[in-house]
């Protein structure tokens, strides 16, 4: 396991549809983070898990967004009833206490809502 | 609320030139500061991480400095190459005790190195 992986890498969907993204963290990393990056901006924090527990959600995460991390391994981020404003790069990162929780990022999932 | 600002927003230089990217943050109570590189449409690659107790870190042609009290960091790139062309992002991790986890990012500097 060489790094954080995300699937799919690209997703095009029509407004109103639901989409789900997956993130597989580095093995043994107990913390997992989701960020959103819109064009020309830096990534913004969305939510964070320690093992299977979701410990914080940003105000950016509306009721249409839900994230899970069953069994403290991979995580999914679902967006219901997508809107054009949801178009962005969704980045996942993971970290470990052994590395002082330095965050390692995946390649991201680019979402386009038409 | 922590705010991170990066100047300039874009920079174009000829190959071989030395250059400096700037990052400033409003709340000096940070745990560490990290510089990332992002290629178009890609994820983030960590370049250098500076702990709040450190003044600088070096990796190859890259040198990052941190002045925590003034809320500033610089990334120095020596002898720039076309392969250095990318967006460079600065991020701070807040909290003096390290218990915080969230990274706050700047908007980045888009660097173009011309052959």
GROMACS .gro file of C-alpha atoms in nm:
model
  229
    1UNK     CA    1   0.000   0.000   0.000
    2UNK     CA    2   0.187   0.301  -0.126
    3UNK     CA    3  -0.058   0.581  -0.062
    4UNK     CA    4  -0.411   0.710  -0.029
    5UNK     CA    5  -0.635   0.604  -0.317
    6UNK     CA    6  -0.964   0.754  -0.431
    7UNK     CA    7  -1.229   0.626  -0.665
    8UNK     CA    8  -1.351   0.740  -0.908
    9UNK     CA    9  -1.099   0.993  -1.027
   10UNK     CA   10  -1.358   1.176  -1.232
   11UNK     CA   11  -1.736   1.189  -1.208
   12UNK     CA   12  -1.980   1.375  -1.430
   13UNK     CA   13  -2.339   1.381  -1.313
   14UNK     CA   14  -2.657   1.566  -1.381
   15UNK     CA   15  -2.803   1.805  -1.129
   16UNK     CA   16  -3.029   1.627  -0.884
   17UNK     CA   17  -2.850   1.292  -0.900
   18UNK     CA   18  -2.676   1.128  -0.605
   19UNK     CA   19  -2.305   1.048  -0.616
   20UNK     CA   20  -2.076   0.850  -0.388
   21UNK     CA   21  -1.697   0.868  -0.364
   22UNK     CA   22  -1.464   0.625  -0.196
   23UNK     CA   23  -1.134   0.681  -0.018
   24UNK     CA   24  -0.891   0.410   0.091
   25UNK     CA   25  -0.638   0.547   0.341
   26UNK     CA   26  -0.284   0.430   0.400
   27UNK     CA   27  -0.292   0.107   0.600
   28UNK     CA   28  -0.281   0.156   0.975
   29UNK     CA   29  -0.372   0.525   0.949
   30UNK     CA   30  -0.644   0.581   1.204
   31UNK     CA   31  -0.742   0.933   1.100
   32UNK     CA   32  -0.912   1.018   0.773
   33UNK     CA   33  -1.008   1.362   0.638
   34UNK     CA   34  -1.218   1.497   0.353
   35UNK     CA   35  -1.149   1.834   0.191
   36UNK     CA   36  -1.313   2.016  -0.099
   37UNK     CA   37  -1.124   2.232  -0.347
   38UNK     CA   38  -1.294   2.462  -0.596
   39UNK     CA   39  -1.116   2.617  -0.891
   40UNK     CA   40  -0.855   2.872  -0.791
   41UNK     CA   41  -0.896   2.805  -0.420
   42UNK     CA   42  -0.709   2.606  -0.161
   43UNK     CA   43  -0.865   2.293  -0.013
   44UNK     CA   44  -1.127   2.349   0.259
   45UNK     CA   45  -1.186   2.106   0.544
   46UNK     CA   46  -1.513   1.910   0.531
   47UNK     CA   47  -1.499   1.636   0.791
   48UNK     CA   48  -1.270   1.407   0.989
   49UNK     CA   49  -1.278   1.055   1.128
   50UNK     CA   50  -1.080   0.892   1.401
   51UNK     CA   51  -1.119   0.521   1.337
   52UNK     CA   52  -1.491   0.480   1.263
   53UNK     CA   53  -1.605   0.786   1.458
   54UNK     CA   54  -1.686   1.106   1.271
   55UNK     CA   55  -1.557   1.372   1.510
   56UNK     CA   56  -1.616   1.697   1.328
   57UNK     CA   57  -1.814   1.830   1.035
   58UNK     CA   58  -1.757   2.168   0.877
   59UNK     CA   59  -2.044   2.407   0.817
   60UNK     CA   60  -1.961   2.354   0.448
   61UNK     CA   61  -2.106   2.004   0.484
   62UNK     CA   62  -2.476   2.063   0.423
   63UNK     CA   63  -2.750   1.811   0.500
   64UNK     CA   64  -2.710   1.673   0.148
   65UNK     CA   65  -2.363   1.547   0.234
   66UNK     CA   66  -2.295   1.237   0.441
   67UNK     CA   67  -1.972   1.058   0.515
   68UNK     CA   68  -1.909   0.719   0.668
   69UNK     CA   69  -1.613   0.511   0.767
   70UNK     CA   70  -1.738   0.165   0.856
   71UNK     CA   71  -1.495  -0.045   1.055
   72UNK     CA   72  -1.243   0.238   1.052
   73UNK     CA   73  -1.101   0.144   0.713
   74UNK     CA   74  -1.219   0.299   0.385
   75UNK     CA   75  -1.452   0.597   0.382
   76UNK     CA   76  -1.735   0.707   0.154
   77UNK     CA   77  -1.865   1.056   0.088
   78UNK     CA   78  -2.215   1.077  -0.056
   79UNK     CA   79  -2.376   1.386  -0.203
   80UNK     CA   80  -2.751   1.372  -0.250
   81UNK     CA   81  -2.946   1.585  -0.497
   82UNK     CA   82  -2.630   1.734  -0.646
   83UNK     CA   83  -2.619   2.102  -0.738
   84UNK     CA   84  -2.390   2.284  -0.980
   85UNK     CA   85  -2.221   2.445  -0.682
   86UNK     CA   86  -2.103   2.099  -0.573
   87UNK     CA   87  -1.865   2.085  -0.869
   88UNK     CA   88  -1.519   2.063  -0.716
   89UNK     CA   89  -1.224   1.837  -0.644
   90UNK     CA   90  -1.289   1.621  -0.339
   91UNK     CA   91  -0.965   1.529  -0.162
   92UNK     CA   92  -0.912   1.262   0.098
   93UNK     CA   93  -0.618   1.247   0.338
   94UNK     CA   94  -0.510   1.013   0.614
   95UNK     CA   95  -0.271   1.032   0.906
   96UNK     CA   96  -0.119   0.830   1.186
   97UNK     CA   97  -0.010   0.906   1.541
   98UNK     CA   98   0.324   0.746   1.458
   99UNK     CA   99   0.393   1.024   1.207
  100UNK     CA  100   0.260   1.298   1.436
  101UNK     CA  101  -0.057   1.299   1.230
  102UNK     CA  102   0.105   1.445   0.918
  103UNK     CA  103  -0.163   1.425   0.650
  104UNK     CA  104  -0.103   1.237   0.327
  105UNK     CA  105  -0.335   1.322   0.040
  106UNK     CA  106  -0.491   1.111  -0.230
  107UNK     CA  107  -0.523   1.209  -0.598
  108UNK     CA  108  -0.876   1.345  -0.552
  109UNK     CA  109  -1.209   1.293  -0.724
  110UNK     CA  110  -1.309   1.562  -0.971
  111UNK     CA  111  -1.688   1.611  -0.968
  112UNK     CA  112  -1.865   1.799  -1.245
  113UNK     CA  113  -2.237   1.863  -1.206
  114UNK     CA  114  -2.409   1.960  -1.531
  115UNK     CA  115  -1.058   3.234   1.253
  116UNK     CA  116  -0.725   3.143   1.093
  117UNK     CA  117  -0.666   3.293   0.750
  118UNK     CA  118  -0.376   3.202   0.523
  119UNK     CA  119  -0.266   3.433   0.242
  120UNK     CA  120  -0.020   3.354  -0.034
  121UNK     CA  121   0.160   3.611  -0.243
  122UNK     CA  122   0.199   3.631  -0.536
  123UNK     CA  123  -0.104   3.453  -0.681
  124UNK     CA  124   0.096   3.375  -0.995
  125UNK     CA  125   0.461   3.393  -1.088
  126UNK     CA  126   0.640   3.336  -1.418
  127UNK     CA  127   1.019   3.308  -1.426
  128UNK     CA  128   1.288   3.194  -1.671
  129UNK     CA  129   1.460   2.864  -1.610
  130UNK     CA  130   1.752   2.881  -1.368
  131UNK     CA  131   1.620   3.171  -1.163
  132UNK     CA  132   1.598   3.156  -0.786
  133UNK     CA  133   1.257   3.250  -0.647
  134UNK     CA  134   1.064   3.304  -0.325
  135UNK     CA  135   0.701   3.228  -0.251
  136UNK     CA  136   0.536   3.393   0.046
  137UNK     CA  137   0.276   3.273   0.295
  138UNK     CA  138   0.125   3.462   0.588
  139UNK     CA  139  -0.119   3.350   0.855
  140UNK     CA  140  -0.325   3.552   1.102
  141UNK     CA  141  -0.311   3.337   1.416
  142UNK     CA  142   0.042   3.254   1.531
  143UNK     CA  143  -0.076   2.967   1.756
  144UNK     CA  144   0.011   2.702   1.503
  145UNK     CA  145   0.142   2.349   1.553
  146UNK     CA  146   0.320   2.329   1.219
  147UNK     CA  147   0.321   2.466   0.866
  148UNK     CA  148   0.340   2.264   0.549
  149UNK     CA  149   0.417   2.344   0.188
  150UNK     CA  150   0.250   2.133  -0.082
  151UNK     CA  151   0.281   2.108  -0.456
  152UNK     CA  152  -0.024   2.047  -0.676
  153UNK     CA  153  -0.002   1.966  -1.046
  154UNK     CA  154  -0.307   2.049  -1.262
  155UNK     CA  155  -0.600   1.822  -1.182
  156UNK     CA  156  -0.397   1.622  -0.930
  157UNK     CA  157  -0.379   1.574  -0.557
  158UNK     CA  158  -0.134   1.732  -0.315
  159UNK     CA  159   0.228   1.631  -0.268
  160UNK     CA  160   0.393   1.736   0.056
  161UNK     CA  161   0.721   1.921   0.004
  162UNK     CA  162   0.828   2.042   0.347
  163UNK     CA  163   0.683   2.043   0.696
  164UNK     CA  164   0.812   2.288   0.958
  165UNK     CA  165   0.727   2.239   1.323
  166UNK     CA  166   0.637   2.553   1.519
  167UNK     CA  167   0.965   2.525   1.712
  168UNK     CA  168   1.173   2.518   1.395
  169UNK     CA  169   1.300   2.806   1.185
  170UNK     CA  170   1.358   2.627   0.855
  171UNK     CA  171   1.360   2.301   0.665
  172UNK     CA  172   1.551   2.206   0.353
  173UNK     CA  173   1.500   1.943   0.089
  174UNK     CA  174   1.719   1.951  -0.220
  175UNK     CA  175   1.664   2.281  -0.398
  176UNK     CA  176   1.383   2.378  -0.163
  177UNK     CA  177   1.418   2.573   0.159
  178UNK     CA  178   1.124   2.677   0.376
  179UNK     CA  179   1.150   2.921   0.662
  180UNK     CA  180   0.907   3.000   0.940
  181UNK     CA  181   0.872   3.315   1.152
  182UNK     CA  182   0.590   3.214   1.380
  183UNK     CA  183   0.575   3.538   1.578
  184UNK     CA  184   0.521   3.747   1.267
  185UNK     CA  185   0.296   3.489   1.101
  186UNK     CA  186   0.511   3.437   0.793
  187UNK     CA  187   0.672   3.159   0.595
  188UNK     CA  188   0.870   3.160   0.273
  189UNK     CA  189   0.949   2.885   0.026
  190UNK     CA  190   1.275   2.938  -0.158
  191UNK     CA  191   1.334   2.745  -0.480
  192UNK     CA  192   1.689   2.750  -0.613
  193UNK     CA  193   1.782   2.713  -0.979
  194UNK     CA  194   1.423   2.669  -1.096
  195UNK     CA  195   1.342   2.413  -1.368
  196UNK     CA  196   1.043   2.377  -1.601
  197UNK     CA  197   0.943   2.068  -1.399
  198UNK     CA  198   0.889   2.294  -1.099
  199UNK     CA  199   0.586   2.446  -1.275
  200UNK     CA  200   0.285   2.378  -1.051
  201UNK     CA  201   0.067   2.539  -0.787
  202UNK     CA  202   0.233   2.570  -0.446
  203UNK     CA  203   0.006   2.565  -0.143
  204UNK     CA  204   0.083   2.666   0.212
  205UNK     CA  205  -0.117   2.514   0.499
  206UNK     CA  206  -0.111   2.558   0.875
  207UNK     CA  207  -0.216   2.312   1.139
  208UNK     CA  208  -0.352   2.497   1.437
  209UNK     CA  209  -0.320   2.432   1.808
  210UNK     CA  210  -0.012   2.465   2.023
  211UNK     CA  211  -0.056   2.121   2.171
  212UNK     CA  212  -0.090   1.929   1.849
  213UNK     CA  213  -0.434   1.799   1.935
  214UNK     CA  214  -0.587   1.983   1.644
  215UNK     CA  215  -0.590   1.815   1.309
  216UNK     CA  216  -0.747   2.052   1.058
  217UNK     CA  217  -0.530   2.212   0.793
  218UNK     CA  218  -0.611   2.565   0.678
  219UNK     CA  219  -0.483   2.637   0.330
  220UNK     CA  220  -0.397   2.944   0.132
  221UNK     CA  221  -0.517   2.983  -0.225
  222UNK     CA  222  -0.179   2.893  -0.366
  223UNK     CA  223   0.080   3.043  -0.598
  224UNK     CA  224   0.076   2.928  -0.960
  225UNK     CA  225   0.438   2.899  -1.070
  226UNK     CA  226   0.544   2.879  -1.434
  227UNK     CA  227   0.910   2.820  -1.516
  228UNK     CA  228   0.984   2.896  -1.880
  229UNK     CA  229   1.257   2.702  -2.067
   0.00000   0.00000   0.00000
